[in-house]
PDB file of C-alpha atoms and ligand atoms in Angstrom:
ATOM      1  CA  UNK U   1      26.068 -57.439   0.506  1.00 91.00           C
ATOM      2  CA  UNK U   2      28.600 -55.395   2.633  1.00 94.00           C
ATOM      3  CA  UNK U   3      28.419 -51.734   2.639  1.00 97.00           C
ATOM      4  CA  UNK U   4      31.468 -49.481   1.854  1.00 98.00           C
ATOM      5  CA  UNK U   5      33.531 -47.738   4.652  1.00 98.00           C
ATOM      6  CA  UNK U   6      34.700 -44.240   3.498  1.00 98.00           C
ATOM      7  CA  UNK U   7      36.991 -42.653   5.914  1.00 99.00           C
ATOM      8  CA  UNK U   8      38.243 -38.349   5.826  1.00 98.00           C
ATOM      9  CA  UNK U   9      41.429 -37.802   6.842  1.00 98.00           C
ATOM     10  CA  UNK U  10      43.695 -34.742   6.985  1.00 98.00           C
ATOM     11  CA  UNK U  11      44.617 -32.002   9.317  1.00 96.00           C
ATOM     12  CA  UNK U  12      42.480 -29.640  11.287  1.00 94.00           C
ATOM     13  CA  UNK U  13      40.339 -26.962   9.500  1.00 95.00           C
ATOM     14  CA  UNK U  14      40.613 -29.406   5.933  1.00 97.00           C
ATOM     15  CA  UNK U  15      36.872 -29.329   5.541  1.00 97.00           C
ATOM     16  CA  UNK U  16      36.079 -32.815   7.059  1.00 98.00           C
ATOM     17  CA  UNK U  17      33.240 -32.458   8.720  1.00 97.00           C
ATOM     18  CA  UNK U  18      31.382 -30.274   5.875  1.00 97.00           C
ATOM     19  CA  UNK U  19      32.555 -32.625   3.172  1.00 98.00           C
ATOM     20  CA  UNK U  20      31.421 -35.713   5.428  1.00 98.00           C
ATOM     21  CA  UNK U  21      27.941 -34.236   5.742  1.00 98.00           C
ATOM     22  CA  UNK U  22      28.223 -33.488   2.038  1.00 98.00           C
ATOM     23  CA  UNK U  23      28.974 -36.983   0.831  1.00 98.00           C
ATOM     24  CA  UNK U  24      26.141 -38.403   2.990  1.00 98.00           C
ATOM     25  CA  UNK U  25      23.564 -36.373   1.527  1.00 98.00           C
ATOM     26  CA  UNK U  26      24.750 -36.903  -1.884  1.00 98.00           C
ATOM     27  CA  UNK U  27      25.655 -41.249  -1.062  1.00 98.00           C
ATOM     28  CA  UNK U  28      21.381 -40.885   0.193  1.00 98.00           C
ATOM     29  CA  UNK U  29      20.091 -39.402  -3.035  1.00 98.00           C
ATOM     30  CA  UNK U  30      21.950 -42.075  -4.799  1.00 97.00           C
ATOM     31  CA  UNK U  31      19.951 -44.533  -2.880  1.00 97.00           C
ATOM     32  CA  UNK U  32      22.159 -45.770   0.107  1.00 98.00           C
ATOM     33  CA  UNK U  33      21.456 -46.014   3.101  1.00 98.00           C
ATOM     34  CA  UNK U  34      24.413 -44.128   4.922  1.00 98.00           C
ATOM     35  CA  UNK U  35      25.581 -44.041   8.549  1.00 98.00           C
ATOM     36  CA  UNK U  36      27.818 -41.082   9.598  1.00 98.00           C
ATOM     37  CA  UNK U  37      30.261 -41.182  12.547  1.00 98.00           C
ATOM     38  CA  UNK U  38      33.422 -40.006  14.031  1.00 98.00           C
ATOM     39  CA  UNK U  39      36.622 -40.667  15.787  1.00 98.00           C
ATOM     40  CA  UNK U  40      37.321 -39.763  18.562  1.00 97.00           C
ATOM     41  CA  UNK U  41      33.531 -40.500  19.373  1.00 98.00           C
ATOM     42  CA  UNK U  42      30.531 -42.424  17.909  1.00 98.00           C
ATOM     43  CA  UNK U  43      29.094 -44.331  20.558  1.00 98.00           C
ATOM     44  CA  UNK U  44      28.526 -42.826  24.152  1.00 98.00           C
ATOM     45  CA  UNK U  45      31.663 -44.127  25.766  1.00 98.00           C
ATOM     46  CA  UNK U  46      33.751 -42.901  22.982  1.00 98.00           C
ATOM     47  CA  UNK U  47      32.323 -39.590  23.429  1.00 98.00           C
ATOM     48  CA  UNK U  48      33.461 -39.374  26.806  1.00 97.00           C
ATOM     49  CA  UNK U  49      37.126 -40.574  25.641  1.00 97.00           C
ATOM     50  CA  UNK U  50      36.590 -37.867  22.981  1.00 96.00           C
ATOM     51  CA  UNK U  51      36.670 -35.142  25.938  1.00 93.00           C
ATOM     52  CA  UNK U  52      39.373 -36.522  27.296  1.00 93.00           C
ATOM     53  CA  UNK U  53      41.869 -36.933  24.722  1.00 92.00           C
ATOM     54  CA  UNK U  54      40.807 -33.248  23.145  1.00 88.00           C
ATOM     55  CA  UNK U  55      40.006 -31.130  26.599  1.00 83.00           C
ATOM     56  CA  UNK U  56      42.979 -28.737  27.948  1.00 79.00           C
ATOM     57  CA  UNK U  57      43.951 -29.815  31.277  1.00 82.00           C
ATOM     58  CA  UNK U  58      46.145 -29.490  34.158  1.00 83.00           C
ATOM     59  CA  UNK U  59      47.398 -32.944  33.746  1.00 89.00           C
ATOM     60  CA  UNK U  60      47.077 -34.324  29.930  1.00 89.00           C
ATOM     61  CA  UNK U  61      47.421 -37.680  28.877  1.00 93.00           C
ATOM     62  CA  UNK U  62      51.006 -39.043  28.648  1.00 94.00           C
ATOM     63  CA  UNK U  63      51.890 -39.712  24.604  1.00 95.00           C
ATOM     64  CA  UNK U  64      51.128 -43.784  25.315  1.00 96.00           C
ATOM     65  CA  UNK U  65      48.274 -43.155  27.444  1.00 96.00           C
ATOM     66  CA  UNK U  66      46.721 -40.586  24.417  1.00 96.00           C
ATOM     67  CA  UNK U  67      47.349 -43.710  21.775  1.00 98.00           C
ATOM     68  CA  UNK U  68      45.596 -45.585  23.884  1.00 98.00           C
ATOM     69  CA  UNK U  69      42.278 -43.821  24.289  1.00 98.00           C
ATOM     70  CA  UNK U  70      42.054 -43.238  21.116  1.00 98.00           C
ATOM     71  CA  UNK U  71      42.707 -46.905  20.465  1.00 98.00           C
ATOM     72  CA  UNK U  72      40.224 -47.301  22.736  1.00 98.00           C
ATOM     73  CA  UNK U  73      37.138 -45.153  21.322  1.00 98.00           C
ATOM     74  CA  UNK U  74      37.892 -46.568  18.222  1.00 98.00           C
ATOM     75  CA  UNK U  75      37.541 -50.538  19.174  1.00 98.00           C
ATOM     76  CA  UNK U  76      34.387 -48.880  21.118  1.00 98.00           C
ATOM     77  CA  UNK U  77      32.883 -47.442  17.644  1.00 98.00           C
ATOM     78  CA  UNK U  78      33.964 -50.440  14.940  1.00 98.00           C
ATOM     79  CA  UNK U  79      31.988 -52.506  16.947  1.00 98.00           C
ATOM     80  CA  UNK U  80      29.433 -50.949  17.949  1.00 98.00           C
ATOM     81  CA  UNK U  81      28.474 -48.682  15.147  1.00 98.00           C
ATOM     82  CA  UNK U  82      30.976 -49.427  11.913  1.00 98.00           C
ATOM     83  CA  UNK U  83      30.832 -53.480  11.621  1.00 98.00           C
ATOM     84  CA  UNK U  84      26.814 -53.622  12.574  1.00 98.00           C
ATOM     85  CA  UNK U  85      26.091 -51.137   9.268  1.00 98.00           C
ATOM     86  CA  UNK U  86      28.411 -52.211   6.913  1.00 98.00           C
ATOM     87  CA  UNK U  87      26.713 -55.772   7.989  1.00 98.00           C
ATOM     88  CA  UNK U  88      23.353 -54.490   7.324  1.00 98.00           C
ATOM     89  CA  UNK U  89      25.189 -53.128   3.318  1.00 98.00           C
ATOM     90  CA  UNK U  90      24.841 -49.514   4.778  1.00 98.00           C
ATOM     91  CA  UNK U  91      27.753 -47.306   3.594  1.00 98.00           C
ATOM     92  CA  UNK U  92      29.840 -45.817   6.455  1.00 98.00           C
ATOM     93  CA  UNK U  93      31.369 -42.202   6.070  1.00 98.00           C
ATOM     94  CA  UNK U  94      33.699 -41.670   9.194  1.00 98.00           C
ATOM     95  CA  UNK U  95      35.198 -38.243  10.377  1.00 98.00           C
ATOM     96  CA  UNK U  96      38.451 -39.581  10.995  1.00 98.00           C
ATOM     97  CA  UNK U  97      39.897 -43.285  11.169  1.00 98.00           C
ATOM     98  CA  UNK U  98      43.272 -45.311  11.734  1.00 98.00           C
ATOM     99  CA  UNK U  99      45.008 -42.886   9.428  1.00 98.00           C
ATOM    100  CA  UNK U 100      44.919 -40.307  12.337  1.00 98.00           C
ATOM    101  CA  UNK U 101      46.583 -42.373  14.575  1.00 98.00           C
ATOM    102  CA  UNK U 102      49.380 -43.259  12.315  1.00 98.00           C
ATOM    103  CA  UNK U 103      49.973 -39.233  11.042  1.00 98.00           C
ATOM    104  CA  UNK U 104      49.179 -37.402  14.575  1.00 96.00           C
ATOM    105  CA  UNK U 105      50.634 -39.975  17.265  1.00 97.00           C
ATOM    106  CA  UNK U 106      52.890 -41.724  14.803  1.00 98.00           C
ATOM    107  CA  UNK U 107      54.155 -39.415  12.610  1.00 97.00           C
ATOM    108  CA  UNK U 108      53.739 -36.272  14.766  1.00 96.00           C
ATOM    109  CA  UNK U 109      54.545 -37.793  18.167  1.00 95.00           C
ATOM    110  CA  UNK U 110      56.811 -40.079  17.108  1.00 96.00           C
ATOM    111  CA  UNK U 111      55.607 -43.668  18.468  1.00 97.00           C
ATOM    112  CA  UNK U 112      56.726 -46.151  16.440  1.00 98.00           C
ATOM    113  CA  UNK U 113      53.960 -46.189  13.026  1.00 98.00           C
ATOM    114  CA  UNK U 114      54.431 -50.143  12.881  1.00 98.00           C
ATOM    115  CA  UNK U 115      53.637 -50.500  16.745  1.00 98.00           C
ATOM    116  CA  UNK U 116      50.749 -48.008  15.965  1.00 98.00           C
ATOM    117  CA  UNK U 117      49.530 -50.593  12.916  1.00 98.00           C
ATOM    118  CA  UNK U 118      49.304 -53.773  14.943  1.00 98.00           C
ATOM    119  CA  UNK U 119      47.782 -52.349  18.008  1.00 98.00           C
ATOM    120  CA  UNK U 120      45.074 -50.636  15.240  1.00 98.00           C
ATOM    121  CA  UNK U 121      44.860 -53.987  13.892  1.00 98.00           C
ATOM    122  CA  UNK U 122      43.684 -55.352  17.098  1.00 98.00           C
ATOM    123  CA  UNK U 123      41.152 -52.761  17.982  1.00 98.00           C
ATOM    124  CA  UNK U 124      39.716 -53.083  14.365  1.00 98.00           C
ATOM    125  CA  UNK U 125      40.036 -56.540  13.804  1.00 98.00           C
ATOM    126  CA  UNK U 126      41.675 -55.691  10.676  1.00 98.00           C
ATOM    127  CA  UNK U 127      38.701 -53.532   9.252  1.00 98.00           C
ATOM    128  CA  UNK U 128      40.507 -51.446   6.906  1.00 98.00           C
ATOM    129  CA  UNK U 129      38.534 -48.297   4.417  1.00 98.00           C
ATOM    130  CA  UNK U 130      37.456 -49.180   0.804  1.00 98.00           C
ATOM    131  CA  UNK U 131      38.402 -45.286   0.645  1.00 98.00           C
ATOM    132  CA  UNK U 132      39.901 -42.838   2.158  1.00 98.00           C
ATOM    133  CA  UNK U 133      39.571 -39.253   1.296  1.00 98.00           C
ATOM    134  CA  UNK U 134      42.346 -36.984   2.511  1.00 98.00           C
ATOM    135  CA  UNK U 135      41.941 -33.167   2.593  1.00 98.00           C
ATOM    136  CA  UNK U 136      45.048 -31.623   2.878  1.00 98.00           C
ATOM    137  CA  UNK U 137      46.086 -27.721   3.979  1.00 97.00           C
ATOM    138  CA  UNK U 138      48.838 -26.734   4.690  1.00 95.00           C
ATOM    139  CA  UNK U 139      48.831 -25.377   8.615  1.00 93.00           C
ATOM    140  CA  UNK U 140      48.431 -21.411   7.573  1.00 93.00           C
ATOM    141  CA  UNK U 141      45.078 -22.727   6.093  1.00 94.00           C
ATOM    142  CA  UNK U 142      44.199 -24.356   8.941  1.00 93.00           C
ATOM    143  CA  UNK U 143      45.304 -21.921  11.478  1.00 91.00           C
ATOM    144  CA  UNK U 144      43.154 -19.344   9.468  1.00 93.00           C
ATOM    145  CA  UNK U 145      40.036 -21.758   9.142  1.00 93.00           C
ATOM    146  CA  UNK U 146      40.259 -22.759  13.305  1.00 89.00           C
ATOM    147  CA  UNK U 147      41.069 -19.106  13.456  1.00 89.00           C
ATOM    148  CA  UNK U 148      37.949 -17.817  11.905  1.00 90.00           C
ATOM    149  CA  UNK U 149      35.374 -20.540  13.339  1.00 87.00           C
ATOM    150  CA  UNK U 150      36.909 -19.480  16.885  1.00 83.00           C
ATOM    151  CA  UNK U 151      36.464 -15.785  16.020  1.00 85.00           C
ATOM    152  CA  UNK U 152      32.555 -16.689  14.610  1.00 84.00           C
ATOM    153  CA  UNK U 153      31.758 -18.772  17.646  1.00 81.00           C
ATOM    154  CA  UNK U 154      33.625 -18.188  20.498  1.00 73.00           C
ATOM    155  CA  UNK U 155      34.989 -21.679  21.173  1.00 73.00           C
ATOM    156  CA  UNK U 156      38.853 -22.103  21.965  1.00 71.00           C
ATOM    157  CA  UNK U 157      41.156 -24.304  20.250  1.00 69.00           C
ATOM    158  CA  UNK U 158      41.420 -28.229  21.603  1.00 76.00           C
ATOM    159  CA  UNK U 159      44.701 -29.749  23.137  1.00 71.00           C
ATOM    160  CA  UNK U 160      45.582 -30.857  19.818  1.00 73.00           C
ATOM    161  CA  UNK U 161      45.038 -28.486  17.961  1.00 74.00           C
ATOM    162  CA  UNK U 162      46.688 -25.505  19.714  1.00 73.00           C
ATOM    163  CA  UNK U 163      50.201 -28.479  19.481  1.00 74.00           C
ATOM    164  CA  UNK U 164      53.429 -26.676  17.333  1.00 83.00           C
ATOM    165  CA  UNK U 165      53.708 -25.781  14.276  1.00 86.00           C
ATOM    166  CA  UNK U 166      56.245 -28.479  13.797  1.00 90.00           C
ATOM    167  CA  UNK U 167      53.857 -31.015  14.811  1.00 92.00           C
ATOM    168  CA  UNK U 168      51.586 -30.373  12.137  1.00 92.00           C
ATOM    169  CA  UNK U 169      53.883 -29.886   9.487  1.00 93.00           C
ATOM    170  CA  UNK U 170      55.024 -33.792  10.424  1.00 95.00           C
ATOM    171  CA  UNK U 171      51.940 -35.103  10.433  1.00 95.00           C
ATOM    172  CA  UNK U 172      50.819 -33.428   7.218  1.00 97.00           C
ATOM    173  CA  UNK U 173      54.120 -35.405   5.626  1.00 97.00           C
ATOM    174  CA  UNK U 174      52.725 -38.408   7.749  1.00 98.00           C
ATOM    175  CA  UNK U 175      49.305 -38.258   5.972  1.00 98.00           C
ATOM    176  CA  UNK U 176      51.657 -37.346   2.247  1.00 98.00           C
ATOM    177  CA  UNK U 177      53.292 -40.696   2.989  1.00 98.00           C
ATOM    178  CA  UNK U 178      50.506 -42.938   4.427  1.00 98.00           C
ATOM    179  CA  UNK U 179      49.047 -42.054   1.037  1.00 98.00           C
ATOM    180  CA  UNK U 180      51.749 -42.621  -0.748  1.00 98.00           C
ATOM    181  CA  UNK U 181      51.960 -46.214   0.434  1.00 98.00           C
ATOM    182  CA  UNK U 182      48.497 -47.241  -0.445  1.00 98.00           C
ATOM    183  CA  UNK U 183      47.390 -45.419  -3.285  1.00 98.00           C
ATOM    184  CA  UNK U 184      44.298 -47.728  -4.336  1.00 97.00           C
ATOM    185  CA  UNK U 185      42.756 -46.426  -1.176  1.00 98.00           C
ATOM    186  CA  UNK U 186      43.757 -42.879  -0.896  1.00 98.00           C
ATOM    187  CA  UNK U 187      42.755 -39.660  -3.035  1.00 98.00           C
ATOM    188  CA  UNK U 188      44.378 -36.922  -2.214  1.00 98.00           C
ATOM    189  CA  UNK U 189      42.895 -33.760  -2.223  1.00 98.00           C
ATOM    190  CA  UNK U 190      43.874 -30.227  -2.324  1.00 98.00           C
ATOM    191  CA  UNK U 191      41.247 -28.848   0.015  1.00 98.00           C
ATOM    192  CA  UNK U 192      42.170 -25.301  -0.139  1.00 98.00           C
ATOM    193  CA  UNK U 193      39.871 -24.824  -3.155  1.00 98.00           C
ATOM    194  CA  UNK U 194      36.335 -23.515  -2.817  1.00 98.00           C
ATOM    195  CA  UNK U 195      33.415 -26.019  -0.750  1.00 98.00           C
ATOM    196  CA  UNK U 196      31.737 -26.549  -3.722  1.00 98.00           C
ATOM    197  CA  UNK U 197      34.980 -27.775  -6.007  1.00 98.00           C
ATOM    198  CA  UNK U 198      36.061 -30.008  -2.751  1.00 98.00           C
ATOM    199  CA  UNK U 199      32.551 -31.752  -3.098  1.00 98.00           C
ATOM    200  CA  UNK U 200      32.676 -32.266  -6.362  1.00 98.00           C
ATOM    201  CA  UNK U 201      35.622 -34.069  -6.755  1.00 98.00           C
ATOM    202  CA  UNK U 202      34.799 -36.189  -3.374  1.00 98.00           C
ATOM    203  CA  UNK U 203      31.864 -36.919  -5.276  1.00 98.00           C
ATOM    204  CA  UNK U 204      33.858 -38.052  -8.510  1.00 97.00           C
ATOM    205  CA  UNK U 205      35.983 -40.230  -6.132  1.00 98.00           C
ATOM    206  CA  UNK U 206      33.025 -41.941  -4.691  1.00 98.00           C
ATOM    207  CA  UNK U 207      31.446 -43.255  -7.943  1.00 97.00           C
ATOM    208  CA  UNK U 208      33.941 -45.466  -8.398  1.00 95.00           C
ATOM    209  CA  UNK U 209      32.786 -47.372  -5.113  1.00 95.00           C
ATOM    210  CA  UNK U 210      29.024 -46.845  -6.399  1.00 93.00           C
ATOM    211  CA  UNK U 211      30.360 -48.986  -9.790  1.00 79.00           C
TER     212      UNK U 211
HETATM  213  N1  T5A I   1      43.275 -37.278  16.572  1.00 86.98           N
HETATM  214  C1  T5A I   1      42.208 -38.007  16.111  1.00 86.98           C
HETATM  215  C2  T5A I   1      44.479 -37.895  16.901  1.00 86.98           C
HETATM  216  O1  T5A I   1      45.435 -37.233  17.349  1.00 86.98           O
HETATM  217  N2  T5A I   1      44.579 -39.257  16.747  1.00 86.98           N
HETATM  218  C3  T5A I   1      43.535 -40.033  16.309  1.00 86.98           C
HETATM  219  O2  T5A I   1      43.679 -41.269  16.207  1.00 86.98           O
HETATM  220  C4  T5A I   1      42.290 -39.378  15.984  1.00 86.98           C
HETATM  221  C5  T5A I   1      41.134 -40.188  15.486  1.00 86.98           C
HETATM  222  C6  T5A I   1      39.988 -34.543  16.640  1.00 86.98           C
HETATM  223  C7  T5A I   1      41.403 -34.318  17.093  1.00 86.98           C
HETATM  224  O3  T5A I   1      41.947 -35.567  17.474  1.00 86.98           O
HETATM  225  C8  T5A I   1      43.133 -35.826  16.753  1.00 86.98           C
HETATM  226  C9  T5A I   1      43.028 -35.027  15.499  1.00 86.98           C
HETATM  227  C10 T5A I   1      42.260 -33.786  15.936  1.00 86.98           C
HETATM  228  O4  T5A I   1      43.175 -32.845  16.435  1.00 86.98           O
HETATM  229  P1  T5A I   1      38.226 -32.874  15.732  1.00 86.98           P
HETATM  230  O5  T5A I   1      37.419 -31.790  16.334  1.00 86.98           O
HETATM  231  O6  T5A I   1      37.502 -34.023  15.183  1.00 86.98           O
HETATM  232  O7  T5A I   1      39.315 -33.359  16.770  1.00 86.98           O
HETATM  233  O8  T5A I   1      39.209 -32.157  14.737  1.00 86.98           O
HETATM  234  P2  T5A I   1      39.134 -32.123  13.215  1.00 86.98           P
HETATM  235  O9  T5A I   1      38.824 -33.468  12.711  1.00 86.98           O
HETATM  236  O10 T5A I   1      40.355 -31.523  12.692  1.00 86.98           O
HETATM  237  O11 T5A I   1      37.877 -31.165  12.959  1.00 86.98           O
HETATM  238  P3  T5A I   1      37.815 -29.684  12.567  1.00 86.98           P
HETATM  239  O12 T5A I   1      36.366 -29.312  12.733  1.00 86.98           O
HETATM  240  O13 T5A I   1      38.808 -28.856  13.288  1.00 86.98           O
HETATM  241  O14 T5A I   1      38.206 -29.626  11.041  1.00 86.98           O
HETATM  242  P4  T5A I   1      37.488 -30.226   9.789  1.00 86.98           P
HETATM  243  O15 T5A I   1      36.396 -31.145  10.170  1.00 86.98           O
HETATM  244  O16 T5A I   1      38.519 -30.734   8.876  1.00 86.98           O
HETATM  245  O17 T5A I   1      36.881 -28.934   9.102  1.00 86.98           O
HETATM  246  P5  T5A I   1      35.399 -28.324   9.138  1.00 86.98           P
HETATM  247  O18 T5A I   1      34.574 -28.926   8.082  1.00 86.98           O
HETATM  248  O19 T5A I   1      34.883 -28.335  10.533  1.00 86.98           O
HETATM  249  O20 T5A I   1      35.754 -26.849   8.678  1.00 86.98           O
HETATM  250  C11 T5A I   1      36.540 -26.004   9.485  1.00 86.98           C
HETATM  251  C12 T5A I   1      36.217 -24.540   9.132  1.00 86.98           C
HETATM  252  O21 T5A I   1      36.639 -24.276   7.814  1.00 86.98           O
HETATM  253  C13 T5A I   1      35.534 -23.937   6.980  1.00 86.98           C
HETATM  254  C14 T5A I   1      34.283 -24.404   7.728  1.00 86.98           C
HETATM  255  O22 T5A I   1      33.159 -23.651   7.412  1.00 86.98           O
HETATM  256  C15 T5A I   1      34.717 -24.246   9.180  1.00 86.98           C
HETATM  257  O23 T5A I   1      34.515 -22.956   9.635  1.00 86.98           O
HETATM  258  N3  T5A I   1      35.742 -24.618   5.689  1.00 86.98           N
HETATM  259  C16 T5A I   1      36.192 -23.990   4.590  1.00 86.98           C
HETATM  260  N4  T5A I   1      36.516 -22.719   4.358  1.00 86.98           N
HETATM  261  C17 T5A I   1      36.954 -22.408   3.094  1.00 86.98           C
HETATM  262  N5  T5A I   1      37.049 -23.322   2.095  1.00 86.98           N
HETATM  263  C18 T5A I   1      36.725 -24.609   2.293  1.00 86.98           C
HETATM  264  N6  T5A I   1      36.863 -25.509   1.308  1.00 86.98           N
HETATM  265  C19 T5A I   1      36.269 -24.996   3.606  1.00 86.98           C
HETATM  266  N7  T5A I   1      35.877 -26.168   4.144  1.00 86.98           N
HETATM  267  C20 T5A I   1      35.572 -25.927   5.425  1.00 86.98           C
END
């Protein structure tokens, strides 16, 4: 039997990453066998485009050329990683999925969203999430979050990330009205609350797949 395909979305400093690890740990003691990846990234070439796209440089990627690499790491990672597991019935917890591309180049750069859909629906061959989990702060909370991690480790914000403050507050309303659209799939979630309380309702959410 197919696995399930649970995707994170949201802006930076939402609590992805932690609550992907989370939901692994938790989807394993339930007795599934889980494979966690990431976009940009998941397979070796895609972790080079993953540089690329997020790196400062002297000469950054044009807006088309950006959709396109990221288009690119994820046709790299559905096939290579995503399709083989769900296959196999593993479940599939992704940092990051189509979603992005509609809210940050989309909604935030302004390429057309539709365009954005059927070139996604190339690269993925249609594969769309069973769920999709989207932790949303508004861009004080994530300034402070990025803030603090940069303070605690010494790393420097990414191309993206260090983008206006208008840009993110567009893509947040992207992600409000991606949602919005399809709620069967989405749960929205206000991640400002404590780790813990985050987890716990991800948790809640991903029962419902368990049946
Ligand atoms: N992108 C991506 C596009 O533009 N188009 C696309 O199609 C795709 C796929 C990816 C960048 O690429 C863009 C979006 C991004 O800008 P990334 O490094 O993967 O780059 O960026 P993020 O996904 O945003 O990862 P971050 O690590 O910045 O944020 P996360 O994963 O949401 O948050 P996390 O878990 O790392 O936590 C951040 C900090 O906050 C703390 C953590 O301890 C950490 O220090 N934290 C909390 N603090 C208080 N309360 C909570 N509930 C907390 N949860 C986490």
């Amino acid at each position: 039997m197919r696995g399930k395909f649970i995707t994170f979305e949201g802006p930076e400093g939402g609590g992805k990453s932690t609550q992907v690890q989370a939901l692994a740990d938790w989807l394993r003691k339930q007795g599934k066998a889980v494979v966690v990846t990431r976009e940009p990234g998941g397979t070796r070439l895609a972790e080079l485009i993953r540089g690329l796209v997020r790196d400062e440089m002297d000469d950054p990627p044009v807006t088309r050329c950006e959709v396109l690499l990221f288009l690119a790491s994820r046709a790299q990672v559905v096939s290579q990683v995503i399709r083989p597991a769900l296959a196999r019935g593993d479940w599939v917890v992704c940092d990051r999925f189509a979603d992005s591309t509609f809210a940050y180049q989309g909604f935030g750069r302004g390429i057309d969203v539709q365009l954005l859909k059927n070139f996604n629906d190339f690269v993925t061959e249609g594969l769309v999430p069973d769920m999709t989990l989207l932790l949303d702060v508004p861009p004080e909370v994530s300034r402070e979050r990025l803030a603090a991690r940069q303070a605690a480790t010494a790393a420097t914000g990414d191309r993206i990330e260090t983008a206006g403050e208008m840009f993110h507050r567009r893509l947040r309303e992207g992600f409000f009205e991606l949602a919005h659209a399809e709620p069967k799939r989405f749960v929205v979630i206000d991640a400002t609350q404590a780790v813990e309380k985050v987890a716990a309702i991800v948790q809640d959410a991903a029962r419902r797949l368990l049946g």
